[in-house]
Each structure stands twice: as C-alpha cells, then as structure tokens.
C-alpha cells in the first residue's frame, strides 16, 4: 500500500485522460497502482492531496444553494455577462460553475496563449502558452462577479504558481481574465481583501481576456458526462475523473 500511495504524486488530469483512452489490450502496460488511484478507487479529501474536492467555505455553499427561479438560469446573450477563469484542470472547474445559480452556460477551452487554434495535446505540452480555462455567461441579477470569484478561489490554492494539486505546468496556472474594467477592479480588490487569509502570496494572474479557444467536444462537460451531478445547488464533492 505504501508504494501505491507514492504513485499519486505523479497523476495529473492529462495523464489520466491518456490512460482512459488506452485500448483494453494496452491496460496491462500502464502503471496499474497509479491508474487505480486516479480512477477513484481511493478517495482523497482535497484537491491538493488527491482527486476529490467539495465546497469548503460556508459562504460559497450559500452561493451554490441560493434560492432562485429556474428561469433565471436562462438569459439572452445580450443581457448576460461573461466571465473567464482558470484554476488548474478545467474539468472540475467547469462542473463547479455549472452548479452555481445564475450561471447560464459554461465552456472549457484554452486562453492567454499565442498559438491559433491550439489542441489539447499542444496545450498540455506547455509550448503554446495557453492555460486551461472556463468561460461562462451569467445572470448578474442572480450571481455577482465577486461571488463567482469566491467560488473560483474555493476551487483552488491561489498561492500555487503553475500548479493545482497533481497538475503541474504553465497550462495549469490560475487566472482571472477580465472582460471589463469593472471586472478588473473587482478582481484586484477581491485579491487584496482575501490575501491576509493566506500565509503565502496569491499567484493568480489578472489579465484582460484574450481569444478563448473552445476545447474539443469530448472535454465539454466531461465530468457531467461521467455521471457527476451538475444540477444547481448540488454540494456533492467533485472528483477530477469522469
């Protein structure tokens, strides 16, 4: 068991995805202890120590369970606001925001990089400069931009540079990519407000939103496709696997 536990430090979402795509006849060539741990046979309790993470802060739980009308989760694009965030592997981040009342739609993709039309494999190589991100349309009458930031920071350790949990590399850096000056100001003020809660410096980059390249279809709502609940108000812990 000790040797099994040692394997967890090398398991990332990109590694797991590649493992899940292996033909059955090749499974025997995979490092089996690592595959067992990453596939969820063992459940670790927090993103920094394994693949399962709940909503920790009581105020974030209140955001997720906020009373609202179902119709408020549908809003015309011209009436909605856009938010773009990054916090490590985009699978779990997307599912977290799918559950937020007032978030009308979400999409995972790649942003803040130089290459046009990047692919998942290219982004995972770290050569394109992109980070894995989630872009959403939200109803500001139901959820505020600051509340979205609160959910974001609850999903990650903002003091880590180019790393969240077992995912390491510039493609897993955390970021807030603002679409308006108001969003920029809210983000900077929020970081200033929460910095005293952390012993280390917050490393989340705050930059103007650039082109957001949608990820491949198989990445969209990946964890929901894997039978994890995306319903508004759901507080079940999110697992980083499908």
Tab-separated table of N, CA and C in Angstrom, residues 109-166:
chain	number	residue	atom	x	y	z
A	109	UNK	N	-11.946	25.597	-22.363
A	109	UNK	CA	-11.107	25.899	-23.510
A	109	UNK	C	-9.738	26.391	-23.094
A	110	UNK	N	-9.087	27.060	-24.018
A	110	UNK	CA	-7.704	27.484	-23.827
A	110	UNK	C	-7.604	28.995	-24.057
A	111	UNK	N	-6.878	29.669	-23.182
A	111	UNK	CA	-6.773	31.123	-23.303
A	111	UNK	C	-5.406	31.607	-22.836
A	112	UNK	N	-5.146	32.888	-23.097
A	112	UNK	CA	-3.920	33.555	-22.663
A	112	UNK	C	-2.659	32.922	-23.251
A	113	UNK	N	-2.776	32.455	-24.495
A	113	UNK	CA	-1.635	31.866	-25.184
A	113	UNK	C	-1.444	32.475	-26.555
A	114	UNK	N	-0.400	32.038	-27.255
A	114	UNK	CA	-0.057	32.659	-28.520
A	114	UNK	C	-0.501	31.930	-29.765
A	115	UNK	N	-0.618	30.616	-29.706
A	115	UNK	CA	-0.894	29.830	-30.911
A	115	UNK	C	-2.370	29.886	-31.281
A	116	UNK	N	-2.646	29.988	-32.568
A	116	UNK	CA	-4.027	29.953	-33.044
A	116	UNK	C	-4.526	28.514	-33.084
A	117	UNK	N	-5.778	28.338	-32.744
A	117	UNK	CA	-6.434	27.030	-32.790
A	117	UNK	C	-5.627	25.933	-32.084
A	118	UNK	N	-5.284	26.132	-30.845
A	118	UNK	CA	-4.490	25.111	-30.132
A	118	UNK	C	-5.315	23.861	-29.856
A	119	UNK	N	-4.639	22.728	-29.823
A	119	UNK	CA	-5.286	21.467	-29.464
A	119	UNK	C	-4.930	21.118	-28.020
A	120	UNK	N	-5.660	20.158	-27.461
A	120	UNK	CA	-5.406	19.735	-26.086
A	120	UNK	C	-3.973	19.243	-25.916
A	121	UNK	N	-3.519	18.415	-26.842
A	121	UNK	CA	-2.169	17.874	-26.730
A	121	UNK	C	-1.115	18.974	-26.812
A	122	UNK	N	-1.348	19.968	-27.656
A	122	UNK	CA	-0.400	21.070	-27.767
A	122	UNK	C	-0.365	21.894	-26.485
A	123	UNK	N	-1.542	22.168	-25.932
A	123	UNK	CA	-1.601	22.945	-24.698
A	123	UNK	C	-0.943	22.173	-23.558
A	124	UNK	N	-1.195	20.860	-23.494
A	124	UNK	CA	-0.604	20.031	-22.440
A	124	UNK	C	0.918	19.984	-22.530
A	125	UNK	N	1.460	20.206	-23.706
A	125	UNK	CA	2.922	20.197	-23.854
A	125	UNK	C	3.550	21.434	-23.221
A	126	UNK	N	2.729	22.463	-22.961
A	126	UNK	CA	3.244	23.689	-22.380
A	126	UNK	C	3.894	24.618	-23.382
A	127	UNK	N	3.824	24.271	-24.669
A	127	UNK	CA	4.546	25.041	-25.687
A	127	UNK	C	3.747	26.199	-26.274
A	128	UNK	N	2.439	26.253	-26.030
A	128	UNK	CA	1.607	27.283	-26.663
A	128	UNK	C	1.384	28.506	-25.792
A	129	UNK	N	1.685	28.376	-24.502
A	129	UNK	CA	1.475	29.489	-23.590
A	129	UNK	C	0.069	29.607	-23.040
A	130	UNK	N	-0.838	28.738	-23.474
A	130	UNK	CA	-2.224	28.801	-23.008
A	130	UNK	C	-2.378	28.191	-21.615
A	131	UNK	N	-3.464	28.551	-20.974
A	131	UNK	CA	-3.880	27.880	-19.759
A	131	UNK	C	-5.258	27.277	-19.984
A	132	UNK	N	-5.546	26.187	-19.301
A	132	UNK	CA	-6.878	25.594	-19.374
A	132	UNK	C	-7.841	26.504	-18.616
A	133	UNK	N	-8.921	26.905	-19.264
A	133	UNK	CA	-9.843	27.840	-18.638
A	133	UNK	C	-11.292	27.459	-18.821
A	134	UNK	N	-12.137	28.200	-18.132
A	134	UNK	CA	-13.585	28.039	-18.253
A	134	UNK	C	-14.182	29.417	-18.503
A	135	UNK	N	-14.996	29.498	-19.526
A	135	UNK	CA	-15.695	30.748	-19.829
A	135	UNK	C	-17.186	30.516	-19.644
A	136	UNK	N	-17.855	31.498	-19.057
A	136	UNK	CA	-19.277	31.327	-18.752
A	136	UNK	C	-20.050	32.598	-19.017
A	137	UNK	N	-21.353	32.421	-19.290
A	137	UNK	CA	-22.302	33.517	-19.316
A	137	UNK	C	-23.102	33.435	-18.032
A	138	UNK	N	-23.291	34.579	-17.365
A	138	UNK	CA	-24.020	34.547	-16.104
A	138	UNK	C	-25.005	35.701	-16.003
A	139	UNK	N	-26.004	35.491	-15.182
A	139	UNK	CA	-27.055	36.466	-14.944
A	139	UNK	C	-26.668	37.289	-13.714
A	140	UNK	N	-26.276	38.548	-13.895
A	140	UNK	CA	-25.817	39.356	-12.746
A	140	UNK	C	-26.932	39.669	-11.762
A	141	UNK	N	-28.174	39.429	-12.138
A	141	UNK	CA	-29.284	39.643	-11.212
A	141	UNK	C	-29.372	38.511	-10.195
A	142	UNK	N	-28.682	37.398	-10.475
A	142	UNK	CA	-28.717	36.232	-9.586
A	142	UNK	C	-27.383	36.038	-8.883
A	143	UNK	N	-26.305	36.160	-9.608
A	143	UNK	CA	-24.981	35.936	-9.031
A	143	UNK	C	-24.059	37.069	-9.459
A	144	UNK	N	-23.307	37.606	-8.527
A	144	UNK	CA	-22.402	38.715	-8.834
A	144	UNK	C	-21.040	38.194	-9.271
A	145	UNK	N	-20.276	39.062	-9.894
A	145	UNK	CA	-18.928	38.687	-10.306
A	145	UNK	C	-18.069	38.348	-9.090
A	146	UNK	N	-18.232	39.079	-8.017
A	146	UNK	CA	-17.468	38.784	-6.803
A	146	UNK	C	-17.832	37.403	-6.268
A	147	UNK	N	-19.099	37.031	-6.330
A	147	UNK	CA	-19.493	35.697	-5.875
A	147	UNK	C	-18.869	34.620	-6.743
A	148	UNK	N	-18.742	34.871	-8.034
A	148	UNK	CA	-18.061	33.913	-8.906
A	148	UNK	C	-16.589	33.784	-8.505
A	149	UNK	N	-15.968	34.889	-8.142
A	149	UNK	CA	-14.583	34.838	-7.666
A	149	UNK	C	-14.470	34.020	-6.388
A	150	UNK	N	-15.454	34.140	-5.520
A	150	UNK	CA	-15.440	33.365	-4.280
A	150	UNK	C	-15.492	31.876	-4.579
A	151	UNK	N	-16.309	31.488	-5.549
A	151	UNK	CA	-16.376	30.076	-5.948
A	151	UNK	C	-15.043	29.645	-6.547
A	152	UNK	N	-14.467	30.488	-7.399
A	152	UNK	CA	-13.181	30.177	-8.028
A	152	UNK	C	-12.104	29.910	-6.984
A	153	UNK	N	-11.974	30.811	-6.021
A	153	UNK	CA	-10.910	30.672	-5.023
A	153	UNK	C	-11.153	29.472	-4.108
A	154	UNK	N	-12.400	29.066	-3.976
A	154	UNK	CA	-12.707	27.877	-3.188
A	154	UNK	C	-12.294	26.601	-3.912
A	155	UNK	N	-12.118	26.695	-5.223
A	155	UNK	CA	-11.765	25.516	-6.027
A	155	UNK	C	-10.262	25.279	-6.092
A	156	UNK	N	-9.451	26.196	-5.599
A	156	UNK	CA	-8.016	26.088	-5.846
A	156	UNK	C	-7.219	26.626	-4.665
A	157	UNK	N	-5.908	26.417	-4.725
A	157	UNK	CA	-4.979	27.094	-3.832
A	157	UNK	C	-4.374	28.231	-4.645
A	158	UNK	N	-4.795	29.469	-4.393
A	158	UNK	CA	-4.342	30.585	-5.227
A	158	UNK	C	-2.882	30.969	-5.018
A	159	UNK	N	-2.214	30.349	-4.060
A	159	UNK	CA	-0.808	30.669	-3.802
A	159	UNK	C	0.141	29.796	-4.616
A	160	UNK	N	-0.384	28.819	-5.328
A	160	UNK	CA	0.462	27.939	-6.137
A	160	UNK	C	0.708	28.558	-7.508
A	161	UNK	N	1.924	28.531	-7.961
A	161	UNK	CA	2.284	29.034	-9.276
A	161	UNK	C	2.418	27.864	-10.246
A	162	UNK	N	1.657	27.915	-11.332
A	162	UNK	CA	1.723	26.882	-12.375
A	162	UNK	C	1.458	25.481	-11.826
A	163	UNK	N	0.557	25.405	-10.844
A	163	UNK	CA	0.256	24.098	-10.272
A	163	UNK	C	-1.050	24.155	-9.491
A	164	UNK	N	-1.865	23.118	-9.665
A	164	UNK	CA	-3.018	22.877	-8.802
A	164	UNK	C	-3.079	21.373	-8.555
A	165	UNK	N	-2.958	20.985	-7.300
A	165	UNK	CA	-2.970	19.564	-6.986
A	165	UNK	C	-1.853	18.842	-7.708
A	166	UNK	N	-2.197	17.764	-8.405
A	166	UNK	CA	-1.204	16.966	-9.119
A	166	UNK	C	-0.922	17.481	-10.524
